[in-house]
Coordinates of C-alpha atoms and ligand atoms in Angstrom, one line a residue:
X1 CA -62.6 18.6 97.9
X2 CA -62.5 22.1 96.5
X3 CA -65.6 24.4 96.6
X4 CA -66.0 26.8 93.7
X5 CA -68.6 28.5 91.6
X6 CA -69.3 28.1 87.9
X7 CA -71.7 30.7 86.5
X8 CA -72.9 31.2 90.1
X9 CA -73.6 27.5 90.5
X10 CA -71.7 25.9 93.4
X11 CA -69.7 22.9 92.7
X12 CA -67.3 20.6 94.7
X13 CA -64.4 18.9 92.9
X14 CA -61.4 16.8 93.6
X15 CA -58.1 18.6 93.5
X16 CA -56.6 18.4 90.0
X17 CA -60.0 18.5 88.3
X18 CA -59.9 20.9 85.3
X19 CA -62.3 23.8 84.9
X20 CA -63.7 21.9 81.8
X21 CA -64.5 18.8 83.9
X22 CA -65.8 20.8 86.8
X23 CA -68.2 22.6 84.4
X24 CA -69.4 19.2 83.1
X25 CA -70.4 18.2 86.6
X26 CA -72.9 21.1 86.7
X27 CA -74.2 20.5 83.2
X28 CA -72.3 23.5 81.7
X29 CA -70.8 22.7 78.2
X30 CA -67.7 24.6 77.4
X31 CA -66.9 24.3 73.6
X32 CA -63.6 22.5 72.8
X33 CA -61.8 21.6 69.6
X34 CA -58.2 20.4 70.3
X35 CA -59.2 18.7 73.5
X36 CA -60.0 15.0 73.6
X37 CA -60.8 13.1 76.8
X38 CA -58.3 10.3 75.9
X39 CA -55.4 12.8 75.7
X40 CA -53.6 15.2 77.9
X41 CA -54.8 18.8 77.3
X42 CA -52.6 20.5 74.7
X43 CA -54.3 23.9 75.0
X44 CA -53.7 24.6 71.3
X45 CA -56.9 26.1 69.9
X46 CA -58.2 28.5 72.6
X47 CA -61.9 27.8 72.0
X48 CA -62.4 26.8 75.7
X49 CA -61.4 30.1 77.2
X50 CA -63.2 31.2 80.4
X51 CA -63.0 34.1 82.8
X52 CA -61.9 33.6 86.4
X53 CA -62.6 36.4 88.9
X54 CA -59.3 38.1 89.8
X55 CA -57.4 36.8 86.7
X56 CA -56.4 39.5 84.2
X57 CA -56.4 37.0 81.3
X58 CA -59.0 34.6 80.0
X59 CA -57.9 31.0 80.9
X60 CA -58.1 27.7 78.9
X61 CA -60.6 25.5 80.7
X62 CA -59.1 22.3 79.4
X63 CA -55.7 22.9 80.9
X64 CA -56.5 25.0 84.0
X65 CA -57.1 23.2 87.3
X66 CA -60.2 24.3 89.2
X67 CA -59.0 25.9 92.5
X68 CA -60.8 26.5 95.8
X69 CA -63.0 29.6 95.9
X70 CA -62.7 30.2 92.2
X71 CA -65.6 32.2 90.6
X72 CA -65.7 31.2 87.0
X73 CA -67.7 32.6 84.1
X74 CA -68.0 30.3 81.1
X75 CA -70.3 32.3 78.8
X76 CA -70.7 36.1 78.3
X77 CA -70.7 38.2 75.1
X78 CA -67.0 38.9 75.4
X79 CA -66.0 35.2 75.8
X80 CA -68.3 34.2 72.9
X81 CA -66.6 36.9 70.8
X82 CA -63.2 35.6 71.5
X83 CA -64.3 32.0 70.7
X84 CA -65.9 33.2 67.4
X85 CA -62.7 34.9 66.5
X86 CA -60.7 31.7 67.0
X87 CA -63.2 29.8 65.0
X88 CA -63.2 32.3 62.2
X89 CA -59.4 32.2 62.0
X90 CA -59.5 28.4 61.7
X91 CA -62.2 28.6 59.1
X92 CA -60.2 31.2 57.1
X93 CA -57.5 28.5 56.4
X94 CA -59.9 25.6 56.1
X95 CA -61.2 24.3 52.7
X96 CA -65.0 25.0 52.2
X97 CA -65.8 21.7 50.6
X98 CA -67.9 20.2 53.4
X99 CA -70.2 18.6 51.0
X100 CA -67.5 16.4 49.6
X101 CA -65.7 15.8 52.9
X102 CA -65.5 12.3 54.4
X103 CA -66.4 13.9 57.7
X104 CA -69.5 15.7 56.5
X105 CA -72.1 15.4 59.2
X106 CA -69.6 14.1 61.8
X107 CA -67.1 17.0 61.8
X108 CA -66.4 18.8 65.1
X109 CA -65.4 22.0 63.3
X110 CA -68.6 21.9 61.2
X111 CA -70.6 21.4 64.4
X112 CA -68.9 24.3 66.2
X113 CA -69.5 26.6 63.2
X114 CA -73.2 25.6 63.3
X115 CA -73.5 26.1 67.1
X116 CA -71.9 29.5 66.9
X117 CA -74.1 30.4 63.9
X118 CA -71.2 31.5 61.8
X119 CA -72.5 33.0 58.6
X120 CA -69.4 34.8 57.3
X121 CA -65.7 35.0 58.2
X122 CA -64.0 38.4 58.5
X123 CA -60.6 37.1 57.5
X124 CA -59.3 36.5 54.0
X125 CA -59.8 32.8 52.9
X126 CA -56.3 31.3 52.3
X127 CA -55.8 27.5 52.2
X128 CA -52.3 26.0 52.0
X129 CA -52.6 23.6 49.1
X130 CA -51.1 20.2 50.0
X131 CA -51.8 16.9 48.2
X132 CA -53.4 14.1 50.2
X133 CA -51.2 11.2 51.1
X134 CA -52.9 8.0 49.9
X135 CA -49.8 5.8 50.1
X136 CA -51.2 3.3 52.6
X137 CA -54.1 1.0 52.0
X138 CA -55.5 1.9 55.4
X139 CA -55.7 5.6 56.0
X140 CA -55.6 8.9 54.0
X141 CA -53.8 12.0 55.3
X142 CA -55.2 15.2 54.0
X143 CA -53.1 18.0 55.7
X144 CA -55.1 20.7 53.9
X145 CA -58.0 20.0 56.3
X146 CA -55.8 19.9 59.4
X147 CA -56.7 22.4 62.2
X148 CA -53.4 21.8 64.0
X149 CA -55.2 20.4 67.1
X150 CA -52.3 18.0 67.7
X151 CA -54.6 15.0 68.6
X152 CA -53.3 12.7 65.9
X153 CA -49.6 13.4 66.7
X154 CA -50.3 12.8 70.4
X155 CA -52.1 9.6 69.8
X156 CA -49.5 8.3 67.4
X157 CA -46.5 9.3 69.5
X158 CA -47.6 8.8 73.1
X159 CA -50.6 6.5 73.0
X160 CA -49.4 4.2 70.2
X161 CA -45.6 4.8 70.7
X162 CA -45.1 4.9 66.9
X163 CA -44.0 8.4 66.2
X164 CA -45.1 8.3 62.6
X165 CA -46.7 11.8 62.6
X166 CA -45.4 15.2 63.6
X167 CA -45.7 18.9 62.8
X168 CA -43.4 20.2 60.1
X169 CA -42.8 23.8 59.0
X170 CA -43.3 27.0 60.9
X171 CA -45.9 29.7 61.4
X172 CA -48.6 29.7 58.8
X173 CA -46.8 27.0 56.9
X174 CA -47.1 24.5 59.8
X175 CA -48.5 21.2 58.7
X176 CA -49.1 17.7 59.9
X177 CA -47.0 15.1 58.1
X178 CA -45.2 11.8 58.5
X179 CA -42.0 12.3 60.4
X180 CA -39.0 13.2 58.1
X181 CA -41.5 14.2 55.4
X182 CA -41.6 10.7 53.8
X183 CA -44.9 9.2 52.7
X184 CA -47.0 7.4 55.3
X185 CA -46.2 4.1 53.7
X186 CA -42.5 4.7 54.1
X187 CA -43.0 6.0 57.7
X188 CA -43.2 3.6 60.7
X189 CA -47.0 3.9 60.7
X190 CA -48.7 0.7 61.8
X191 CA -52.1 1.6 60.2
X192 CA -54.0 1.3 63.5
X193 CA -56.1 4.3 62.4
X194 CA -56.2 5.8 65.9
X195 CA -55.2 9.1 64.3
X196 CA -58.3 8.9 62.1
X197 CA -60.5 8.1 65.1
X198 CA -59.2 11.1 67.1
X199 CA -59.0 13.7 64.3
X200 CA -61.9 16.2 64.8
X201 CA -62.1 17.0 61.1
X202 CA -61.6 15.3 57.7
X203 CA -57.8 15.5 57.8
X204 CA -57.2 11.8 58.4
X205 CA -59.7 9.1 57.5
X206 CA -60.0 5.5 56.4
X207 CA -59.4 4.6 52.8
X208 CA -63.0 4.5 51.6
X209 CA -63.7 1.3 49.7
X210 CA -67.5 1.3 49.7
X211 CA -67.6 1.9 45.9
X212 CA -65.7 -1.4 45.3
X213 CA -68.4 -3.1 47.4
X214 CA -71.2 -1.4 45.5
X215 CA -69.7 -2.6 42.2
X216 CA -69.4 -6.2 43.4
X217 CA -73.0 -6.1 44.7
X218 CA -74.2 -4.9 41.3
X219 CA -72.3 -7.4 39.2
X220 CA -74.4 -10.4 38.3
X221 CA -71.3 -12.5 37.7
X222 CA -70.1 -12.1 41.3
X223 CA -71.2 -14.0 44.3
X224 CA -70.8 -11.5 47.2
X225 CA -70.4 -12.8 50.7
X226 CA -69.7 -10.9 54.0
X227 CA -68.6 -11.4 57.6
X228 CA -68.8 -9.1 60.6
X229 CA -66.1 -8.8 63.3
X230 CA -66.9 -9.2 67.0
X231 CA -66.5 -5.6 67.9
X232 CA -68.8 -4.3 65.1
X233 CA -72.0 -5.6 66.6
X234 CA -71.7 -3.5 69.8
X235 CA -70.8 -0.3 68.0
X236 CA -72.6 -0.1 64.7
X237 CA -75.8 1.0 66.6
X238 CA -74.1 4.3 67.6
X239 CA -74.5 5.4 64.0
X240 CA -78.2 4.9 64.3
X241 CA -78.9 6.4 67.7
X242 CA -78.4 3.4 69.9
X243 CA -76.5 3.4 73.2
X244 CA -72.9 2.1 72.9
X245 CA -72.8 -1.6 73.7
X246 CA -76.2 -2.4 72.3
X247 CA -75.9 -5.9 70.8
X248 CA -77.1 -5.7 67.2
X249 CA -75.7 -8.8 65.6
X250 CA -78.9 -10.0 64.0
X251 CA -80.1 -6.7 62.7
X252 CA -76.7 -6.3 61.1
X253 CA -77.1 -9.7 59.4
X254 CA -80.5 -8.5 58.1
X255 CA -79.0 -5.2 56.8
X256 CA -76.2 -7.1 55.0
X257 CA -78.7 -9.4 53.3
X258 CA -80.7 -6.4 52.1
X259 CA -77.6 -4.8 50.7
X260 CA -77.4 -7.9 48.5
X261 CA -74.9 -10.3 50.0
X262 CA -75.6 -13.9 49.0
X263 CA -74.3 -15.3 52.3
X264 CA -73.8 -13.6 55.6
X265 CA -71.0 -15.1 57.8
X266 CA -69.7 -14.2 61.2
X267 CA -66.0 -13.5 62.0
X268 CA -66.8 -14.9 65.4
X269 CA -66.8 -18.3 63.8
X270 CA -63.4 -17.5 62.4
X271 CA -62.4 -16.5 65.9
X272 CA -63.4 -20.0 67.1
X273 CA -61.3 -21.5 64.4
X274 CA -58.3 -19.3 65.3
X275 CA -58.6 -20.5 68.9
X276 CA -58.6 -24.1 67.8
X277 CA -55.3 -23.5 66.0
X278 CA -53.7 -21.2 68.5
X279 CA -54.6 -23.1 71.6
X280 CA -53.3 -26.3 69.9
X281 CA -50.1 -24.4 69.1
X282 CA -49.8 -23.3 72.7
X283 CA -50.4 -26.8 74.0
X284 CA -47.7 -28.2 71.6
X285 CA -45.2 -25.5 72.7
X286 CA -45.9 -26.1 76.4
X287 CA -45.5 -29.9 76.1
X288 CA -42.6 -30.0 73.7
X289 CA -40.6 -27.1 75.2
X290 CA -41.1 -24.8 72.2
X291 CA -40.3 -21.1 72.1
X292 CA -42.0 -19.2 74.9
X293 CA -43.9 -17.0 75.4
X294 CA -46.5 -17.6 72.7
X295 CA -47.8 -14.2 71.5
X296 CA -51.2 -13.6 69.8
X297 CA -51.0 -12.2 66.3
X298 CA -54.6 -11.5 65.3
X299 CA -54.1 -7.7 65.4
X300 CA -52.4 -6.6 62.2
X301 CA -51.3 -3.2 63.6
X302 CA -49.5 -5.1 66.4
X303 CA -47.8 -7.6 63.9
X304 CA -46.7 -4.6 61.8
X305 CA -45.3 -3.0 65.0
X306 CA -43.5 -6.2 65.9
X307 CA -42.0 -6.6 62.5
X308 CA -40.8 -3.0 62.6
X309 CA -39.9 -2.4 66.2
X310 CA -39.6 -5.8 68.0
X311 CA -38.3 -8.4 65.5
X312 CA -36.6 -10.2 68.4
X313 CA -40.1 -11.6 69.1
X314 CA -40.9 -13.0 65.7
X315 CA -40.4 -16.6 66.7
X316 CA -42.8 -16.0 69.6
X317 CA -45.7 -15.1 67.3
X318 CA -48.6 -17.5 66.9
X319 CA -48.6 -18.5 63.2
X320 CA -52.4 -18.8 63.3
X321 CA -54.0 -16.3 61.0
X322 CA -56.4 -13.8 62.3
X323 CA -60.1 -14.8 62.3
X324 CA -61.3 -12.8 59.3
X325 CA -58.5 -14.2 57.2
X326 CA -59.3 -17.8 58.3
X327 CA -63.0 -17.2 57.5
X328 CA -62.0 -15.8 54.1
X329 CA -60.0 -18.8 53.1
X330 CA -62.7 -21.2 54.4
X331 CA -65.3 -19.4 52.3
X332 CA -63.3 -19.8 49.1
X333 CA -62.4 -23.5 49.8
X334 CA -64.7 -25.4 52.1
X335 CA -67.9 -23.4 51.5
X336 CA -67.3 -23.0 47.8
X337 CA -66.9 -26.8 47.5
X338 CA -69.9 -27.6 49.6
X339 CA -72.1 -25.2 47.6
X340 CA -70.6 -25.9 44.2
X341 CA -69.6 -22.3 43.6
X342 CA -66.6 -21.3 41.6
X343 CA -64.3 -19.6 44.2
X344 CA -63.1 -17.1 41.7
X345 CA -66.6 -15.7 41.6
X346 CA -66.8 -15.3 45.4
X347 CA -66.2 -11.7 46.6
X348 CA -65.5 -11.7 50.3
X349 CA -66.1 -8.5 52.3
X350 CA -65.0 -8.3 55.9
X351 CA -66.6 -5.6 58.1
X352 CA -64.0 -4.7 60.8
X353 CA -63.6 -2.1 63.5
X354 CA -60.2 -1.6 62.1
X355 CA -58.2 0.2 59.4
X356 CA -55.2 -2.1 59.7
X357 CA -57.3 -5.0 58.3
X358 CA -57.3 -3.1 55.0
X359 CA -53.5 -3.6 55.0
X360 CA -53.5 -7.1 56.4
X361 CA -55.6 -8.6 53.5
X362 CA -52.6 -8.3 51.0
X363 CA -49.7 -8.3 53.5
X364 CA -48.2 -11.5 52.2
X365 CA -48.7 -14.4 49.8
X366 CA -50.4 -16.4 52.6
X367 CA -53.3 -14.1 52.4
X368 CA -54.0 -15.7 49.0
X369 CA -54.1 -19.3 50.4
X370 CA -57.3 -20.2 48.6
X371 CA -55.7 -19.5 45.3
X372 CA -57.5 -16.1 45.3
X373 CA -57.3 -13.1 47.5
X374 CA -59.0 -14.5 50.5
X375 CA -60.6 -11.2 51.6
X376 CA -61.4 -9.0 48.7
X377 CA -62.3 -5.8 50.6
X378 CA -62.2 -4.9 54.3
X379 CA -64.6 -2.1 55.4
X380 CA -64.6 -0.3 58.7
X381 CA -67.7 -0.1 60.9
X382 CA -67.9 3.6 59.8
X383 CA -68.0 2.6 56.1
X384 CA -70.7 0.0 56.8
X385 CA -72.9 2.5 58.5
X386 CA -72.6 4.8 55.5
X387 CA -73.4 1.9 53.1
X388 CA -76.5 1.1 55.1
X389 CA -77.6 4.7 55.2
X390 CA -77.0 5.2 51.5
X391 CA -79.1 2.2 50.7
X392 CA -82.2 3.5 52.3
X393 CA -82.3 0.7 54.9
X394 CA -84.2 1.6 58.0
X395 CA -81.8 -0.1 60.3
X396 CA -83.6 0.6 63.6
X397 CA -86.8 -1.1 62.4
X398 CA -85.2 -4.1 60.7
X399 CA -86.2 -7.6 61.9
X400 CA -83.6 -9.8 63.5
X401 CA -82.2 -12.4 61.1
X402 CA -79.8 -15.4 61.4
X403 CA -76.5 -15.8 59.6
X404 CA -75.5 -18.6 57.3
X405 CA -74.7 -21.2 59.9
X406 CA -71.9 -23.2 58.2
X407 CA -69.4 -20.3 58.7
X408 CA -71.5 -18.3 61.1
X409 CA -72.6 -19.9 64.3
X410 CA -70.2 -19.0 67.0
X411 CA -69.4 -19.7 70.7
X412 CA -69.2 -17.2 73.4
X413 CA -65.4 -17.4 73.2
X414 CA -65.5 -16.2 69.6
X415 CA -67.4 -13.0 70.5
X416 CA -65.2 -11.8 73.3
X417 CA -62.3 -11.5 70.9
X418 CA -63.4 -7.9 70.4
X419 CA -62.4 -6.8 73.9
X420 CA -58.9 -6.6 75.4
X421 CA -58.3 -9.9 77.2
X422 CA -60.9 -11.7 75.1
X423 CA -58.5 -13.6 72.9
X424 CA -56.6 -14.8 76.0
X425 CA -59.8 -15.8 77.8
X426 CA -61.1 -17.7 74.7
X427 CA -57.7 -19.4 74.3
X428 CA -57.5 -20.4 78.0
X429 CA -61.0 -22.0 77.8
X430 CA -59.9 -24.3 74.9
X431 CA -56.2 -24.8 76.0
X432 CA -57.4 -26.0 79.4
X433 CA -59.7 -28.5 77.6
X434 CA -56.9 -29.6 75.3
X435 CA -54.4 -30.2 78.1
X436 CA -56.7 -31.7 80.7
X437 CA -59.6 -33.1 78.7
X438 CA -62.0 -31.0 80.9
X439 CA -63.5 -27.5 80.7
X440 CA -62.5 -25.0 83.4
X441 CA -64.9 -25.2 86.4
X442 CA -65.8 -21.6 85.6
X443 CA -65.3 -20.4 82.0
X444 CA -65.5 -16.8 83.0
X445 CA -61.8 -15.8 83.4
X446 CA -62.1 -12.4 85.1
X447 CA -58.4 -11.5 85.7
X448 CA -57.9 -10.7 82.0
X449 CA -61.0 -8.5 81.6
X450 CA -61.2 -4.7 81.9
X451 CA -59.4 -1.6 80.6
X452 CA -56.2 -1.7 82.6
X453 CA -53.2 -1.3 80.2
X454 CA -51.3 -4.4 81.4
X455 CA -53.1 -7.4 83.0
X456 CA -51.3 -10.3 84.5
X457 CA -52.6 -13.6 85.8
X458 CA -51.6 -17.1 86.7
X459 CA -53.6 -20.1 85.8
X460 CA -53.0 -23.7 87.0
X461 CA -53.5 -26.3 84.4
X462 CA -52.8 -29.9 85.2
X463 CA -50.5 -29.0 88.0
X464 CA -48.5 -26.5 85.8
X465 CA -48.5 -22.8 86.4
X466 CA -49.3 -20.8 83.2
X467 CA -48.3 -17.2 83.5
X468 CA -50.3 -14.8 81.3
X469 CA -50.0 -11.2 80.3
X470 CA -52.5 -9.1 78.3
X471 CA -51.6 -5.7 76.9
X472 CA -53.6 -3.3 74.8
X473 CA -53.0 0.2 73.5
X474 CA -49.4 0.2 72.1
X475 CA -47.8 2.4 74.7
X476 CA -48.2 -0.5 77.2
X477 CA -46.6 -3.2 75.1
X478 CA -43.0 -2.4 75.8
X479 CA -43.5 -2.9 79.5
X480 CA -44.4 -6.5 78.9
X481 CA -41.8 -7.1 76.1
X482 CA -39.0 -5.6 78.3
X483 CA -39.8 -8.0 81.1
X484 CA -39.4 -10.9 78.7
X485 CA -36.2 -9.4 77.3
X486 CA -34.7 -8.9 80.8
X487 CA -35.3 -12.6 81.6
X488 CA -33.7 -13.6 78.3
X489 CA -30.6 -11.6 79.1
X490 CA -30.3 -13.2 82.5
X491 CA -30.9 -16.6 80.9
X492 CA -34.0 -17.0 83.1
X493 CA -37.2 -18.6 82.0
X494 CA -39.8 -16.2 80.5
X495 CA -41.9 -14.5 83.1
X496 CA -44.9 -15.3 80.9
X497 CA -45.9 -18.3 78.7
X498 CA -48.8 -16.6 76.9
X499 CA -49.2 -12.9 75.9
X500 CA -52.1 -11.2 74.2
X501 CA -51.5 -7.9 72.5
X502 CA -54.0 -5.6 70.8
X503 CA -52.9 -2.3 69.4
X504 CA -56.0 -0.3 70.2
X505 CA -57.1 1.1 73.6
X506 CA -59.7 -1.4 74.9
X507 CA -58.9 -3.9 72.0
X508 CA -61.0 -3.9 68.9
X509 CA -64.0 -2.3 70.6
X510 CA -61.8 0.8 70.6
X511 CA -60.6 0.1 67.0
X512 CA -59.5 2.9 64.6
X513 CA -62.4 2.2 62.3
X514 CA -65.2 2.4 64.9
X515 CA -67.8 5.1 65.2
X516 CA -66.3 8.5 66.2
X517 CA -66.3 9.7 69.8
X518 CA -65.0 6.7 71.7
X519 CA -64.0 7.3 75.3
X520 CA -63.1 4.7 78.0
X521 CA -66.7 4.8 79.1
X522 CA -67.9 4.0 75.6
X523 CA -65.2 1.3 75.2
X524 CA -66.3 -0.3 78.5
X525 CA -69.9 -0.3 77.4
X526 CA -69.1 -1.9 74.1
X527 CA -67.0 -4.6 75.9
X528 CA -69.9 -5.3 78.3
X529 CA -72.1 -5.9 75.3
X530 CA -69.7 -8.6 74.1
X531 CA -69.6 -10.3 77.5
X532 CA -73.4 -10.3 77.6
X533 CA -73.3 -11.9 74.2
X534 CA -70.9 -14.5 75.5
X535 CA -73.1 -15.3 78.5
X536 CA -76.1 -15.8 76.3
X537 CA -74.5 -18.3 73.9
X538 CA -75.4 -22.0 74.0
X539 CA -71.7 -22.9 73.7
X540 CA -69.1 -20.9 75.6
X541 CA -65.9 -22.6 74.2
X542 CA -64.6 -22.7 70.7
X543 CA -64.1 -26.5 70.8
X544 CA -67.8 -27.0 71.6
X545 CA -69.0 -25.2 68.4
X546 CA -70.7 -28.0 66.4
X547 CA -70.0 -26.2 63.1
X548 CA -66.2 -26.1 64.0
X549 CA -66.3 -29.8 64.8
X550 CA -67.9 -30.5 61.5
X551 CA -65.4 -28.4 59.6
X552 CA -62.5 -30.4 61.1
X553 CA -64.2 -33.7 60.5
X554 CA -65.2 -33.0 56.9
X555 CA -62.4 -30.8 55.7
X556 CA -59.4 -29.9 57.8
X557 CA -58.7 -33.0 59.8
X558 CA -57.0 -32.0 63.0
X559 CA -56.1 -28.6 64.4
X560 CA -52.5 -27.8 63.2
X561 CA -52.8 -30.5 60.5
X562 CA -50.9 -30.2 57.3
X563 CA -54.0 -28.8 55.6
X564 CA -54.6 -26.3 58.4
X565 CA -51.0 -25.2 58.1
X566 CA -51.4 -24.7 54.4
X567 CA -54.6 -22.6 54.7
X568 CA -54.8 -21.2 58.2
X569 CA -51.2 -20.2 59.2
X570 CA -48.8 -17.5 58.1
X571 CA -45.3 -16.2 58.8
X572 CA -43.8 -12.9 60.0
X573 CA -40.7 -11.3 58.8
X574 CA -38.5 -8.5 60.1
Ligands
LIG1 FE1 -60.8 -7.8 66.0 FE2 -60.3 -10.2 65.4 S1 -61.0 -9.5 67.4 S2 -58.7 -8.6 65.3 O1 -59.7 -7.6 67.5 O2 -59.0 -11.4 66.1 O3 -60.5 -5.9 63.9 O4 -63.6 -7.2 66.6 O5 -62.3 -9.0 63.8 O6 -59.8 -11.0 62.5 O7 -62.5 -12.1 65.5 C1 -60.7 -6.5 64.7 C2 -62.5 -7.3 66.4 C3 -61.6 -9.0 64.6 C4 -60.0 -10.7 63.6 C5 -61.7 -11.5 65.4
LIG2 FE1 -49.8 6.7 63.9 FE2 -51.6 4.7 63.9 FE3 -52.1 6.9 62.6 FE4 -50.2 5.3 61.6 S1 -52.4 4.9 61.8 S2 -50.1 7.5 61.8 S3 -49.4 4.5 63.5 S4 -51.9 6.7 64.8
LIG3 FE1 -57.3 -3.4 64.4 FE2 -58.2 -4.5 66.6 FE3 -55.6 -4.2 66.2 FE4 -57.0 -2.1 66.6 S1 -56.7 -3.8 68.1 S2 -55.5 -2.3 65.1 S3 -59.0 -2.6 65.7 S4 -57.1 -5.5 65.1

């Protein structure tokens, strides 16, 4: 350990700790703007400068390791003056339309300006006028607001391995843009929204579709229904002052009813349905020697990535649609029939932790399997929190309510979909039952849990070894795919039979549409909330969900039946 002093306070740190982290240890907050705990320090903005005794220059706390014996000063009038200067320079090129900005109230630049008490800027106000890029259904890029912190490009290039964003131009003409200056939609962007979740200001944000939902809720001719994704229930509370990971399923149902939805469903039910189809597909492939490995396909950013960058795996994809799509089509067929409602009047909104879901809902003809667009609008967790606030709903004091059971009651397996490893664990629970006729002795399948980028496990089912891999956060995917490719080249059997992939760090709990400020600590708390939900459910396995059993008995027949194929499956294309 190194011993040093920060503002006269002694502190001991591990070698390699930055001055910024050392200061946190003794409750000293050094302001930052370009720095994000998920990303390597880029030292672009210079707001975090500090003085170190004996050093002629001020040093950047985010990128400077704390050394033994250092005497560091983080705040004095001179340091504050330098930081103010940096801020004023940024503000001099930043539009002043905070009131109309999607990040109003959640902007890191706005917060810094308030903390530093900036009242006027000594530099001339000059904004580079650049039109926003609204070419994708998922995110909007507004380079005019960009503070050149580099977070989005780093996330996109190194964390997501996509390389859709980069800096173009030089000097004061530098701007963030899709690589090669095409539109985002023409770029390799997979719509994961991680850039929007990491941007400190309003330069990248989700396509806001709340007004479409307001209109539907106001229209007496429309029958609005809604569903919430697994990962929403453990994150929505962050917008209302709750600890990350607080399970707020039933308050969210209540809020949605008060917004005016006629029926409140739960994507977790759809997740149970996806598992019925996907586990059956897996058992068929295992028994009949089908294409291995089977790869999960419920993450639309991942399927977009695969179609663009790994088309050699298309035949490995599960054809089972993602849970919210399955629920959408069931609402406009099964539920509509049962309730005697004209499906053309049903307006289905899905509340997702995700921006890519906005793209998924029209990605192919199969997303119109009911004869109508199965999901009309997909909102992010962030959009839902704004909708609730704008409606004057006192979320914290809402009573708990239940959802509409027929497409709502879920098993524990359905809820863990929202965390990396959860889809695999849910699938294993049901696949084991399908193959052996018995549940696993312990349904908690720990080897696939946790935030490690690639998790591997082996499971014995009826004397057969099933080799599993779980990868999340796109930069980890190639490791797994390359192992399969190598085996293919050697003509050897696949090193895995079943692979789960989620594009976002931590899985959907860390989705690009979740409340701002996620770190691994917060992602882990959200995941723990889902595992607690799982443990508290009466049924832990999808095949035990009585409403799923009724749906098959009354409407679908068997998993992977002709009707299931028509309504619940899709295709992927290079
Ligand atoms: Fe997800 Fe899914 S888990 S994709 O990660 O399969 O977004 O939460 O809703 O559809 O269920 C996201 C989360 C979500 C789907 C499910
Ligand atoms: Fe890159 Fe994802 Fe942002 Fe697209 S949405 S630009 S892939 S980080
Ligand atoms: Fe969306 Fe989840 Fe995939 Fe992220 S991991 S892109 S939140 S589906």
